[in-house]
């Protein structure tokens, strides 16, 4: 029985990678220093894993930006527009690499970055490969081989981890019509064989191909590509131990395919899909030589493993196929886990004993093996584990009967506004007295370095609560005055008091814990620190009423209250694994519901509940979508439905590709939805138009991700496009998203233009 890892966090325990990259990008350090930083993180990671006793330690899991981009460089999938960077400017491979990741605006060149999108259902973003008809590939970067050799010379025998050829193609995008990227498989495979050849020469014994698309619905063509690729690899390299890793969901319909592939090891995610172990062990298609890598330790969450539970699965496998054919592993790469729990000296010790971060998960993997083979030295650890998990399941910190009773008492009435939208619309029209094409913003205004410095000083005790509040109040007042001055119809307070749209709420809710160093890579050098939801969620006191009602006292105009929705809070946190996500989401929904009511009582007549994460929560397989959407939409409705008909509920979503879930978006029944639309030239509105979406919509008229100031005419043009497909009385005018990452200068100019565009279109009617 071997222990194996699929990948280790590469940001470094102290976010060394982030710092090294950002310093290099800003020109403060040399490429040599950056390369050294990468080298030392890799050495450290290999050493940690070796010390823990992991047999199969991964290499090539390190990346300066993203593992998919690494693969594009490996196979030479470098879009035309970057060739100049390297040809004309004599730049290094790393400069080319970062140009692809981040764009290149130097030396008279202005090249856009490659697109970025979410890695399956995680909050990690990868760089999307670009493909063309008849594209040729050739080995460009030898990173896979170099890192294997680097490890070897430092005394670590590693298992290179490579994105499999089929998943690599499926992760990408066709950049022209008239072909299917899977057609490129025959051109691509020789590069994979070339890499394997070189690894073989360097003495590689184990290679892991990540093929997470085996957890999704696959076309026949994709299945055929799998058979082709792995048959060819087997033929060329009969003696390398090949692993195929699938994670984030079951093999399900792809199980027979997976079992038929001529590889040595299949990795299964038994955290997301424990039931598939039976299917596999019972299958007559399981070849008598295939080894199974049991993904038992959760790579996507922070909880201690339940050893008893895992051992039951291991023993089941041993009985059927014997110890020698079993590997013990995390469910997926530990990339998605924070690095090391030992850093968390300020965490409540009762909660801390329930947790395991990446480093601790390695120990769990090794301990599970020791326990499974009957190593007496480990017996104590089983007892310890049982105790910690029992303490967790019975802890007062976790359980709050009042919350549980309240959830049980929810009926359909709680998820239903008093009257239907058509009636509410009339009442709101009278109560709010807004013009056609009302203007508003999505909530945040620029979080300047100054605003952030107040919060930092306040946290360090260098500003008193009163001093901090005064500064925030002044910034809020200025923002209200600015919006009044330029003639915005529904104002916002600006969210200056918030660090982050989830953390701000989590910090005020019971059932949430926060780490100091629990960073997880989101994309490139960007890391996030998700809160940990450990217990029943409740709201001890109002969370936003103070600042919203303060802002409302400053003006005769409407000020919109601003909340984060239950699905988004859930989605961007580490969540409990001792109850279904839907249950936790409902608890959060009740807390937000109370906040909505308190805002209404405080005379706030328009309340926005942001749900940018609804879409990213969709399960990987379509068959599971409706079950998820049902509880997610219901949670939103529970949060939104306790108010009077006259109170207008808004919601906001970014990345608005809603074609396939538009019915569910309509079921949320928000009075107004604001969406991201400008970059697609309003095309994303078509889903709403085709559906005859009945409620009001604010399609974003300018892209807040760029400092560029759009002109009135540009926005007017977009509004005309919107009006061509959605009736005027349903339309609002707003930017694509919050303005917190922008500077005041461009924000002011852009909003002035936006208000003029709205005024102009009103006159055209
Ligand atoms: N109200 C939030 C803001 O304006 C919404 C952010 C988001 O959609 N991600 O910042
Ligand atoms: Zn947004």
XYZ file of C-alpha atoms and ligand atoms in Angstrom:
776
model
C 0.000 0.000 0.000
C 1.423 3.372 -0.994
C 0.623 6.909 0.071
C 0.273 9.433 -2.693
C -0.361 13.129 -3.091
C -1.939 14.870 -6.081
C -0.533 18.354 -5.565
C 0.594 20.699 -2.781
C -0.247 24.415 -2.334
C 2.342 26.366 -4.275
C 1.772 29.838 -2.880
C 4.072 29.111 0.078
C 3.085 29.171 3.746
C 3.612 32.909 3.869
C 2.376 33.676 0.338
C 6.020 33.827 -0.819
C 4.977 33.184 -4.427
C 2.575 36.117 -4.436
C 5.220 38.446 -3.132
C 7.921 37.166 -5.481
C 5.685 37.475 -8.562
C 4.345 40.911 -7.723
C 7.793 42.277 -7.035
C 9.042 40.889 -10.308
C 6.079 42.316 -12.220
C 6.633 45.751 -10.749
C 10.278 45.623 -11.849
C 11.671 45.588 -8.336
C 13.425 42.227 -8.629
C 15.236 40.281 -11.329
C 14.059 37.168 -13.102
C 16.774 35.303 -11.256
C 15.275 36.218 -7.904
C 11.870 35.070 -9.087
C 13.256 31.752 -10.288
C 15.004 31.293 -6.963
C 11.772 31.946 -5.083
C 10.057 29.215 -7.129
C 12.945 26.866 -6.508
C 12.834 27.328 -2.767
C 9.048 26.838 -2.559
C 9.351 23.574 -4.494
C 12.208 22.336 -2.316
C 10.269 23.195 0.799
C 7.124 21.451 -0.428
C 8.958 18.286 -1.432
C 10.709 18.230 1.925
C 7.449 18.661 3.849
C 5.910 15.765 1.943
C 8.954 13.558 2.352
C 9.060 14.273 6.071
C 5.400 13.380 6.343
C 6.118 10.013 4.760
C 4.341 10.400 1.412
C 5.573 7.765 -1.060
C 4.447 9.362 -4.301
C 5.332 13.039 -4.081
C 4.080 15.168 -6.981
C 6.238 17.384 -9.178
C 5.070 19.866 -11.831
C 2.319 20.835 -9.372
C 4.234 24.070 -8.867
C 3.318 26.933 -11.165
C 4.240 30.596 -11.375
C 0.687 31.399 -12.410
C -1.504 28.483 -13.436
C -1.073 24.814 -14.306
C -3.233 25.037 -17.435
C -1.153 27.906 -18.769
C 1.938 25.808 -17.996
C 0.486 23.107 -20.201
C -0.168 25.579 -23.025
C 3.462 26.556 -22.882
C 4.546 22.922 -22.694
C 2.708 21.989 -25.876
C 3.466 25.281 -27.626
C -0.149 26.482 -27.753
C 0.973 30.109 -27.847
C -1.475 32.433 -29.611
C -0.042 34.450 -32.525
C -0.357 37.768 -30.764
C 2.343 36.866 -28.233
C 4.961 35.773 -30.734
C 6.150 39.338 -30.967
C 6.942 39.496 -27.270
C 9.559 36.864 -27.662
C 10.740 37.528 -31.199
C 11.098 41.270 -31.230
C 12.069 41.922 -27.687
C 14.346 39.039 -26.826
C 12.331 38.283 -23.733
C 12.600 35.191 -21.579
C 10.147 32.305 -21.547
C 8.797 33.638 -18.245
C 8.036 37.031 -19.786
C 6.132 35.345 -22.574
C 4.312 33.277 -19.972
C 3.273 36.298 -17.903
C 2.295 38.170 -21.057
C -0.159 35.382 -21.855
C -1.486 35.464 -18.296
C -1.684 39.206 -17.782
C -1.359 40.935 -21.143
C 1.606 43.027 -22.239
C 1.617 46.830 -22.391
C 5.235 47.808 -22.821
C 7.713 48.837 -25.481
C 4.997 49.992 -27.833
C 3.146 46.680 -27.651
C -0.432 46.369 -26.376
C -1.408 42.714 -26.248
C -4.474 41.511 -24.357
C -4.274 38.690 -21.823
C -5.767 35.272 -22.433
C -9.192 34.608 -20.995
C -9.565 33.272 -17.494
C -12.332 31.088 -16.112
C -13.203 28.972 -13.095
C -11.622 25.561 -12.593
C -14.663 23.280 -12.380
C -16.687 24.116 -9.271
C -13.774 25.675 -7.374
C -12.865 29.294 -6.822
C -9.556 28.702 -8.632
C -9.319 30.355 -12.069
C -7.296 28.982 -14.952
C -6.109 30.511 -18.215
C -8.217 29.196 -21.073
C -6.182 27.623 -23.941
C -6.939 29.030 -27.389
C -7.278 26.617 -30.299
C -7.375 27.011 -34.070
C -8.317 24.720 -36.898
C -5.528 22.256 -37.769
C -3.371 23.700 -35.009
C 0.061 22.102 -34.703
C 1.754 21.548 -31.376
C 5.348 21.087 -30.438
C 7.211 20.809 -27.187
C 7.988 24.395 -26.207
C 8.594 24.463 -22.459
C 10.339 21.529 -20.792
C 9.044 22.496 -17.332
C 7.595 19.047 -16.611
C 10.954 17.365 -17.202
C 13.001 20.146 -15.599
C 11.082 20.009 -12.353
C 11.313 16.218 -12.257
C 15.085 16.453 -12.683
C 15.359 19.294 -10.197
C 13.639 17.132 -7.605
C 15.748 14.140 -8.519
C 19.022 16.013 -8.035
C 17.776 17.198 -4.659
C 17.059 13.647 -3.614
C 13.290 13.498 -4.195
C 11.817 10.842 -6.429
C 8.648 12.412 -7.725
C 5.578 11.654 -9.757
C 5.057 14.341 -12.414
C 1.472 15.543 -12.454
C 0.312 16.568 -15.927
C -3.067 17.694 -17.210
C -4.222 14.850 -19.437
C -4.456 15.463 -23.170
C -8.231 15.105 -23.400
C -8.976 17.374 -20.454
C -6.443 19.887 -21.752
C -8.312 20.192 -25.039
C -11.678 20.293 -23.322
C -10.506 23.086 -21.007
C -9.807 25.286 -24.028
C -11.864 27.195 -26.543
C -12.124 27.179 -30.338
C -11.131 30.642 -31.522
C -12.683 30.172 -34.958
C -15.735 28.358 -36.260
C -15.730 25.181 -38.288
C -13.885 22.641 -36.164
C -14.024 20.759 -32.894
C -11.033 21.135 -30.580
C -11.092 17.387 -29.924
C -10.074 16.974 -33.579
C -6.681 18.282 -32.505
C -5.954 15.245 -30.361
C -3.855 13.548 -33.051
C -1.700 16.660 -33.385
C -1.392 17.042 -29.642
C -0.553 13.510 -28.596
C 3.009 13.458 -30.050
C 3.993 16.269 -27.652
C 2.738 14.236 -24.723
C 4.750 11.268 -26.009
C 7.783 13.521 -26.341
C 7.426 14.639 -22.713
C 7.046 11.054 -21.562
C 10.078 10.062 -23.599
C 12.218 12.645 -21.864
C 10.839 11.733 -18.456
C 11.556 8.117 -19.268
C 15.162 8.988 -20.085
C 15.360 10.719 -16.710
C 14.191 7.556 -15.001
C 10.572 8.376 -14.222
C 8.534 5.527 -12.727
C 5.169 7.125 -12.024
C 3.263 9.718 -14.018
C -0.157 11.125 -13.137
C -2.499 12.492 -15.770
C -5.299 14.643 -14.395
C -8.459 14.014 -16.374
C -11.158 15.730 -14.312
C -13.476 15.814 -17.316
C -14.204 12.196 -16.422
C -16.445 13.744 -13.752
C -18.547 15.542 -16.389
C -20.947 14.454 -19.110
C -18.806 13.362 -22.062
C -19.615 13.179 -25.755
C -18.874 9.981 -27.693
C -16.089 11.819 -29.407
C -14.459 12.699 -26.089
C -14.745 9.089 -24.964
C -13.090 7.977 -28.174
C -10.294 10.485 -27.590
C -9.673 8.982 -24.146
C -9.371 5.476 -25.601
C -7.047 6.671 -28.331
C -4.718 8.683 -26.076
C -4.216 6.096 -23.372
C -3.835 3.194 -25.805
C -1.078 5.113 -27.589
C 0.640 6.072 -24.362
C 0.504 2.480 -23.146
C 1.920 1.208 -26.426
C 4.823 3.627 -26.331
C 5.616 3.305 -22.616
C 4.623 -0.101 -21.324
C 6.749 0.259 -18.193
C 5.786 3.660 -16.796
C 3.155 3.496 -14.068
C 0.388 5.672 -15.426
C -2.256 7.134 -13.106
C -5.426 8.758 -14.312
C -6.864 11.123 -11.732
C -10.497 12.060 -11.659
C -11.919 14.309 -8.958
C -14.734 16.624 -7.833
C -17.423 14.070 -8.697
C -18.199 10.438 -9.541
C -17.023 8.654 -12.669
C -20.741 7.811 -13.049
C -21.548 7.156 -16.725
C -17.850 7.312 -17.548
C -16.949 4.463 -15.229
C -16.846 1.737 -17.873
C -14.719 3.971 -20.040
C -12.324 4.704 -17.168
C -12.045 1.031 -16.255
C -11.330 0.106 -19.848
C -8.352 2.460 -20.188
C -5.010 0.617 -20.163
C -3.494 2.423 -17.195
C -2.036 1.245 -13.890
C -3.850 3.393 -11.379
C -7.260 5.022 -11.275
C -7.700 7.803 -8.746
C -11.200 8.273 -7.328
C -12.608 11.118 -5.258
C -14.253 9.274 -2.381
C -15.109 12.479 -0.533
C -17.436 13.794 -3.217
C -18.534 10.310 -4.273
C -18.014 7.530 -1.714
C -20.609 5.277 -3.290
C -18.566 4.750 -6.441
C -16.141 2.509 -4.551
C -18.760 -0.245 -4.481
C -19.530 0.218 -8.174
C -15.866 -0.119 -9.027
C -15.077 -3.039 -6.757
C -18.114 -4.929 -8.025
C -17.541 -4.151 -11.681
C -16.498 -7.051 -13.862
C -14.626 -4.484 -15.954
C -12.073 -3.816 -13.199
C -8.925 -5.449 -14.498
C -7.131 -7.692 -11.986
C -4.026 -5.522 -12.206
C -5.511 -2.034 -11.862
C -4.602 -0.227 -8.675
C -6.997 2.169 -7.005
C -5.927 5.476 -5.514
C -8.495 6.161 -2.815
C -9.089 9.897 -2.476
C -10.168 9.869 1.155
C -8.802 13.084 2.630
C -10.818 16.106 1.547
C -8.684 18.442 -0.576
C -11.517 20.964 -0.851
C -12.302 21.554 2.793
C -10.633 22.138 6.135
C -12.104 19.453 8.387
C -10.228 16.635 10.028
C -10.747 13.350 8.306
C -13.086 10.829 9.924
C -10.611 7.946 10.236
C -13.210 5.336 11.092
C -15.206 6.201 8.052
C -12.147 6.182 5.793
C -10.866 2.924 7.250
C -14.173 1.257 6.506
C -13.708 2.188 2.836
C -10.063 1.096 2.809
C -10.881 -2.272 4.376
C -13.657 -2.820 1.907
C -11.157 -2.278 -0.893
C -8.523 -4.475 0.750
C -10.983 -7.348 1.057
C -11.754 -7.172 -2.618
C -8.409 -6.400 -4.257
C -5.719 -6.685 -1.545
C -3.382 -4.146 0.034
C -0.910 -4.047 -2.822
C -3.381 -2.572 -5.235
C -4.346 0.342 -3.001
C -2.962 3.851 -2.682
C -4.120 6.326 -0.038
C -4.500 9.913 -1.258
C -6.327 13.206 -0.858
C -9.532 13.552 -2.858
C -7.884 16.059 -5.225
C -4.841 18.310 -5.286
C -4.266 20.135 -1.991
C -4.025 23.335 -4.040
C -7.479 24.200 -2.717
C -6.525 23.845 0.967
C -4.795 26.439 3.146
C -1.157 25.507 3.894
C -0.647 24.908 7.559
C -2.934 24.932 10.579
C 0.034 25.326 12.919
C 0.239 29.016 11.961
C -3.221 29.656 13.430
C -2.271 30.546 16.958
C -5.254 32.839 17.507
C -7.964 30.384 16.471
C -10.288 29.141 19.196
C -8.549 25.888 20.281
C -11.847 24.043 20.454
C -12.452 24.752 16.759
C -8.814 24.284 15.807
C -8.806 20.662 16.952
C -11.480 19.889 14.333
C -9.386 21.163 11.437
C -6.668 19.952 9.079
C -4.950 22.104 6.437
C -2.653 20.811 3.684
C 0.273 19.902 5.922
C -1.975 18.141 8.409
C -3.747 16.325 5.602
C -0.438 14.721 4.599
C -0.157 13.307 8.110
C -3.704 12.011 7.868
C -2.908 10.184 4.638
C 0.111 8.514 6.198
C -1.751 7.687 9.408
C -4.609 6.126 7.470
C -2.167 3.832 5.758
C -0.527 2.890 9.050
C -3.907 2.140 10.577
C -5.019 0.167 7.557
C -1.978 -2.114 7.651
C -2.322 -2.565 11.401
C 0.658 -0.515 12.554
C 0.267 -0.505 16.358
C 2.106 2.808 16.710
C -0.788 4.551 15.036
C -3.534 3.177 17.284
C -3.367 6.200 19.534
C -4.001 8.504 16.592
C -7.217 6.703 15.793
C -8.409 7.338 19.317
C -7.382 11.000 19.116
C -9.225 11.395 15.835
C -12.356 9.758 17.172
C -12.305 12.035 20.186
C -11.863 15.241 18.169
C -14.687 14.316 15.845
C -17.002 13.367 18.698
C -16.272 16.647 20.437
C -17.119 18.445 17.235
C -20.376 16.600 16.652
C -21.591 17.347 20.175
C -20.158 20.817 20.675
C -22.302 23.716 21.838
C -20.344 25.876 19.438
C -21.776 23.872 16.552
C -25.335 23.363 17.663
C -27.954 25.993 18.282
C -31.388 24.491 18.769
C -33.192 27.760 18.181
C -31.706 27.931 14.692
C -32.553 24.311 13.951
C -36.155 24.794 15.097
C -36.495 27.902 12.996
C -35.299 26.055 9.898
C -37.763 23.243 10.560
C -40.620 25.728 10.880
C -40.067 27.214 7.415
C -43.028 26.836 5.100
C -43.639 27.841 1.489
C -45.112 31.072 2.796
C -41.694 32.181 4.002
C -40.412 31.944 0.448
C -43.228 33.979 -1.064
C -43.656 37.748 -1.313
C -47.042 39.071 -0.248
C -48.235 39.757 -3.808
C -47.063 38.740 -7.229
C -44.667 40.962 -9.169
C -47.259 42.682 -11.362
C -49.012 44.008 -8.267
C -45.785 44.866 -6.465
C -44.599 46.788 -9.486
C -47.542 49.169 -9.325
C -47.215 49.689 -5.583
C -43.471 50.293 -5.857
C -43.968 52.637 -8.772
C -46.133 54.832 -6.573
C -44.022 54.516 -3.476
C -40.635 55.128 -5.081
C -41.593 57.599 -7.785
C -38.678 56.793 -10.094
C -38.278 57.966 -13.715
C -38.026 55.561 -16.629
C -34.495 54.163 -16.956
C -33.665 54.820 -13.288
C -29.953 55.098 -12.599
C -28.115 53.312 -9.800
C -24.774 51.620 -9.018
C -23.994 48.132 -7.753
C -22.899 49.147 -4.277
C -19.234 49.761 -3.649
C -17.386 52.974 -4.461
C -13.586 53.179 -4.703
C -11.817 51.479 -1.798
C -8.819 53.759 -1.955
C -5.499 52.985 -0.287
C -6.538 55.571 2.269
C -9.800 53.824 3.132
C -7.971 50.513 3.481
C -5.331 52.136 5.660
C -8.028 53.297 8.121
C -9.215 49.741 8.521
C -5.668 48.467 8.980
C -4.972 51.111 11.621
C -8.264 50.428 13.346
C -7.470 46.694 13.502
C -4.064 47.433 14.982
C -5.627 49.684 17.586
C -4.076 52.815 16.120
C -7.505 54.320 15.492
C -10.336 54.171 18.018
C -13.773 52.933 16.989
C -14.990 56.505 17.094
C -12.165 57.831 14.938
C -12.626 55.039 12.433
C -16.395 55.569 12.294
C -15.901 59.280 11.726
C -13.639 58.658 8.768
C -16.060 56.160 7.249
C -18.958 58.542 7.852
C -17.137 61.356 6.087
C -16.328 59.172 3.081
C -19.948 57.978 2.971
C -21.301 61.506 3.111
C -19.014 62.662 0.297
C -20.174 59.732 -1.807
C -23.826 60.529 -1.156
C -23.232 64.175 -2.097
C -21.464 63.169 -5.281
C -24.318 60.898 -6.340
C -26.883 63.608 -5.559
C -24.887 66.132 -7.498
C -24.661 64.113 -10.683
C -28.300 63.036 -10.449
C -28.232 59.307 -9.693
C -31.752 58.139 -8.787
C -31.131 55.329 -6.315
C -28.037 56.008 -4.237
C -25.760 53.654 -2.315
C -23.694 54.307 0.794
C -20.496 53.026 -0.840
C -19.537 50.013 1.345
C -16.458 51.750 2.775
C -16.850 49.906 6.070
C -16.466 46.518 4.352
C -13.255 44.628 3.762
C -14.908 41.973 1.665
C -18.517 41.200 0.795
C -18.490 37.818 2.571
C -16.038 38.421 5.393
C -17.932 41.523 6.519
C -21.068 39.473 7.137
C -19.260 36.373 8.411
C -17.540 38.428 11.100
C -20.914 39.494 12.462
C -22.657 36.134 12.284
C -22.471 33.300 14.817
C -21.113 30.048 13.411
C -18.223 31.575 11.442
C -14.492 31.418 12.221
C -11.647 33.302 10.548
C -8.035 32.311 10.009
C -4.991 34.558 9.917
C -3.044 32.733 7.220
C -5.624 30.407 5.636
C -4.875 31.663 2.126
C -5.894 29.724 -0.966
C -4.851 30.607 -4.515
C -7.680 32.124 -6.545
C -5.736 33.077 -9.659
C -2.138 34.040 -10.374
C -0.843 35.906 -7.382
C -4.317 36.517 -6.024
C -5.258 34.585 -2.901
C -8.452 34.498 -0.848
C -9.006 33.630 2.789
C -12.436 31.962 2.966
C -14.227 32.044 6.327
C -14.939 28.703 7.987
C -18.593 27.986 8.728
C -18.374 25.580 11.636
C -21.761 25.860 13.331
C -25.414 26.787 13.088
C -25.608 30.301 11.701
C -27.443 33.077 13.469
C -27.399 36.839 13.586
C -26.950 38.275 17.065
C -27.497 41.891 15.956
C -28.178 43.993 12.856
C -25.163 44.078 10.550
C -25.684 46.877 8.049
C -28.467 49.043 9.433
C -26.148 51.565 11.031
C -24.400 52.633 7.818
C -27.400 52.301 5.518
C -29.667 54.354 7.721
C -26.931 56.908 8.359
C -26.619 57.333 4.595
C -30.396 57.620 4.256
C -30.533 60.415 6.839
C -28.172 62.447 4.655
C -30.475 62.669 1.655
C -34.014 62.993 0.368
C -33.198 60.517 -2.371
C -33.564 56.744 -1.969
C -30.550 54.916 -0.547
C -30.320 51.232 -1.428
C -29.456 48.801 1.399
C -26.705 46.393 0.457
C -26.462 42.743 1.505
C -24.648 39.613 0.369
C -26.990 36.725 -0.393
C -27.014 33.320 1.304
C -25.756 31.322 -1.684
C -22.778 33.619 -2.182
C -21.841 33.568 1.503
C -22.029 29.759 1.388
C -20.137 29.434 -1.872
C -17.196 31.598 -0.829
C -16.671 29.940 2.555
C -15.375 26.590 3.779
C -18.609 24.915 4.772
C -19.700 22.285 7.248
C -19.498 18.698 6.105
C -21.758 17.400 8.871
C -24.943 18.637 7.226
C -25.992 19.262 3.615
C -24.973 22.575 2.019
C -28.647 23.333 1.518
C -29.197 23.268 5.266
C -26.364 25.705 5.971
C -27.611 27.921 3.169
C -31.096 28.041 4.665
C -29.672 29.101 8.019
C -27.761 31.940 6.377
C -30.913 32.879 4.480
C -32.785 33.329 7.751
C -30.057 35.609 9.089
C -30.202 37.736 5.931
C -33.996 37.740 6.104
C -33.828 39.309 9.558
C -31.407 41.908 8.262
C -33.736 42.737 5.359
C -36.576 43.267 7.832
C -34.450 45.511 10.029
C -33.449 47.592 7.018
C -37.088 47.969 6.062
C -37.926 49.072 9.595
C -35.115 51.613 9.382
C -36.883 53.217 6.427
C -34.735 51.696 3.670
C -37.092 51.200 0.736
C -34.778 49.545 -1.757
C -32.649 46.574 -0.668
C -30.150 44.708 -2.833
C -29.181 41.119 -2.043
C -26.081 40.257 -4.105
C -25.858 36.711 -5.451
C -22.885 36.725 -7.840
C -22.033 33.112 -6.947
C -25.319 31.405 -7.829
C -24.071 30.224 -11.191
C -20.679 28.988 -10.047
C -22.379 26.770 -7.475
C -23.901 24.659 -10.232
C -22.947 20.977 -9.881
C -20.628 19.531 -12.528
C -23.224 17.265 -14.058
C -26.392 18.715 -15.540
C -28.494 15.972 -13.980
C -27.771 17.519 -10.566
C -28.523 21.127 -11.524
C -32.193 21.339 -10.707
C -31.813 19.918 -7.203
C -29.187 22.559 -6.441
C -31.092 25.403 -8.060
C -34.179 24.511 -6.162
C -32.636 25.014 -2.735
C -30.427 27.890 -3.854
C -33.336 29.875 -5.302
C -35.451 29.044 -2.291
C -32.744 30.330 0.045
C -32.702 33.620 -1.843
C -36.477 33.838 -1.641
C -36.474 33.132 2.080
C -33.998 35.982 2.505
C -36.024 38.352 0.313
C -39.670 37.633 1.026
C -40.456 39.042 4.451
C -40.860 42.655 3.298
C -43.906 44.668 2.238
C -44.882 44.855 -1.406
C -43.692 48.442 -1.497
C -40.123 47.541 -0.589
C -38.130 46.906 -3.704
C -35.742 43.942 -3.677
C -32.783 44.029 -6.050
C -30.274 41.329 -6.749
C -26.982 41.488 -8.603
C -25.012 38.861 -10.483
C -21.721 39.035 -12.356
C -20.773 36.678 -15.259
C -24.300 36.589 -16.558
C -24.527 33.610 -18.868
C -28.016 32.607 -17.917
C -29.349 30.862 -21.021
C -29.709 27.483 -19.424
C -30.984 28.644 -16.022
C -33.122 31.634 -16.905
C -36.259 29.994 -15.508
C -34.522 29.671 -12.133
C -33.311 33.268 -12.263
C -36.895 34.324 -12.894
C -38.017 32.128 -9.994
C -35.869 34.212 -7.656
C -38.494 36.871 -8.281
C -36.285 39.833 -7.413
C -38.042 43.064 -8.344
C -34.877 44.225 -10.101
C -31.833 42.264 -11.231
C -28.615 44.003 -12.285
C -26.261 41.986 -14.451
C -22.936 42.182 -16.243
C -23.574 42.884 -19.910
C -21.362 45.540 -21.435
C -18.493 43.381 -22.647
C -20.899 41.164 -24.542
C -22.523 44.224 -26.151
C -25.836 43.344 -24.438
C -25.881 39.871 -25.969
C -26.321 38.387 -22.510
C -29.681 40.131 -22.338
C -31.031 37.859 -25.061
C -31.653 35.088 -22.562
C -33.976 37.467 -20.681
C -35.618 38.714 -23.853
C -36.259 35.251 -25.286
C -37.754 34.193 -21.987
C -39.978 37.291 -21.747
C -38.483 37.911 -18.339
C -41.190 39.829 -16.485
C -39.340 41.717 -13.721
C -37.040 44.719 -14.047
C -33.443 44.461 -15.299
C -30.372 46.656 -15.135
C -27.982 45.435 -17.812
C -24.535 46.839 -16.968
C -23.663 49.577 -19.455
C -19.969 49.814 -18.681
C -17.140 47.505 -17.743
C -15.834 48.312 -14.296
C -12.863 45.954 -14.680
C -11.074 48.508 -16.810
C -9.993 52.074 -15.972
C -11.264 53.196 -19.356
C -13.986 55.877 -19.219
C -16.817 55.056 -21.618
C -18.520 57.901 -23.493
C -22.170 58.855 -23.162
C -22.771 57.781 -26.749
C -21.311 54.340 -26.207
C -23.628 53.761 -23.284
C -26.568 55.270 -25.095
C -25.913 52.851 -27.893
C -25.955 49.938 -25.455
C -29.187 51.186 -23.904
C -30.788 51.364 -27.334
C -29.706 47.802 -27.935
C -31.223 46.791 -24.624
C -34.429 48.605 -25.390
C -34.715 46.797 -28.686
C -35.191 43.518 -26.819
C -36.601 44.518 -23.402
C -39.490 46.984 -22.911
C -38.332 50.396 -21.647
C -40.441 50.296 -18.483
C -38.418 47.268 -17.324
C -34.960 48.771 -17.777
C -32.498 50.281 -15.281
C -29.183 51.975 -15.972
C -26.090 50.927 -14.002
C -22.469 49.778 -14.342
C -21.563 46.076 -14.641
C -20.488 45.593 -11.031
C -19.233 47.382 -7.901
C -16.695 50.192 -8.234
C -14.391 49.264 -5.375
C -11.370 48.479 -7.558
C -11.603 51.743 -9.506
C -10.122 55.164 -8.827
C -12.357 58.127 -8.076
C -11.196 60.055 -11.091
C -12.451 57.589 -13.693
C -15.463 56.638 -11.574
C -16.705 60.210 -11.474
C -16.266 60.748 -15.182
C -17.890 57.448 -16.117
C -20.928 57.945 -13.883
C -21.518 61.465 -15.177
C -21.531 60.069 -18.717
C -23.830 57.259 -17.612
C -26.395 59.658 -16.137
C -26.383 61.737 -19.336
C -26.957 58.613 -21.386
C -29.979 57.752 -19.221
C -31.359 61.285 -19.543
C -30.979 61.185 -23.269
C -32.739 57.892 -23.753
C -35.624 59.063 -21.553
C -36.142 61.949 -23.958
C -36.160 59.677 -26.946
C -39.257 57.886 -25.688
N -22.295 45.054 -3.887
C -21.043 44.501 -4.283
C -20.116 45.609 -4.755
O -20.576 46.523 -5.329
C -21.207 43.471 -5.387
C -19.894 42.826 -5.757
C -20.002 41.636 -6.693
O -20.954 41.473 -7.406
N -19.009 40.807 -6.741
O -18.933 45.568 -4.549
Zn -20.775 41.921 -9.723
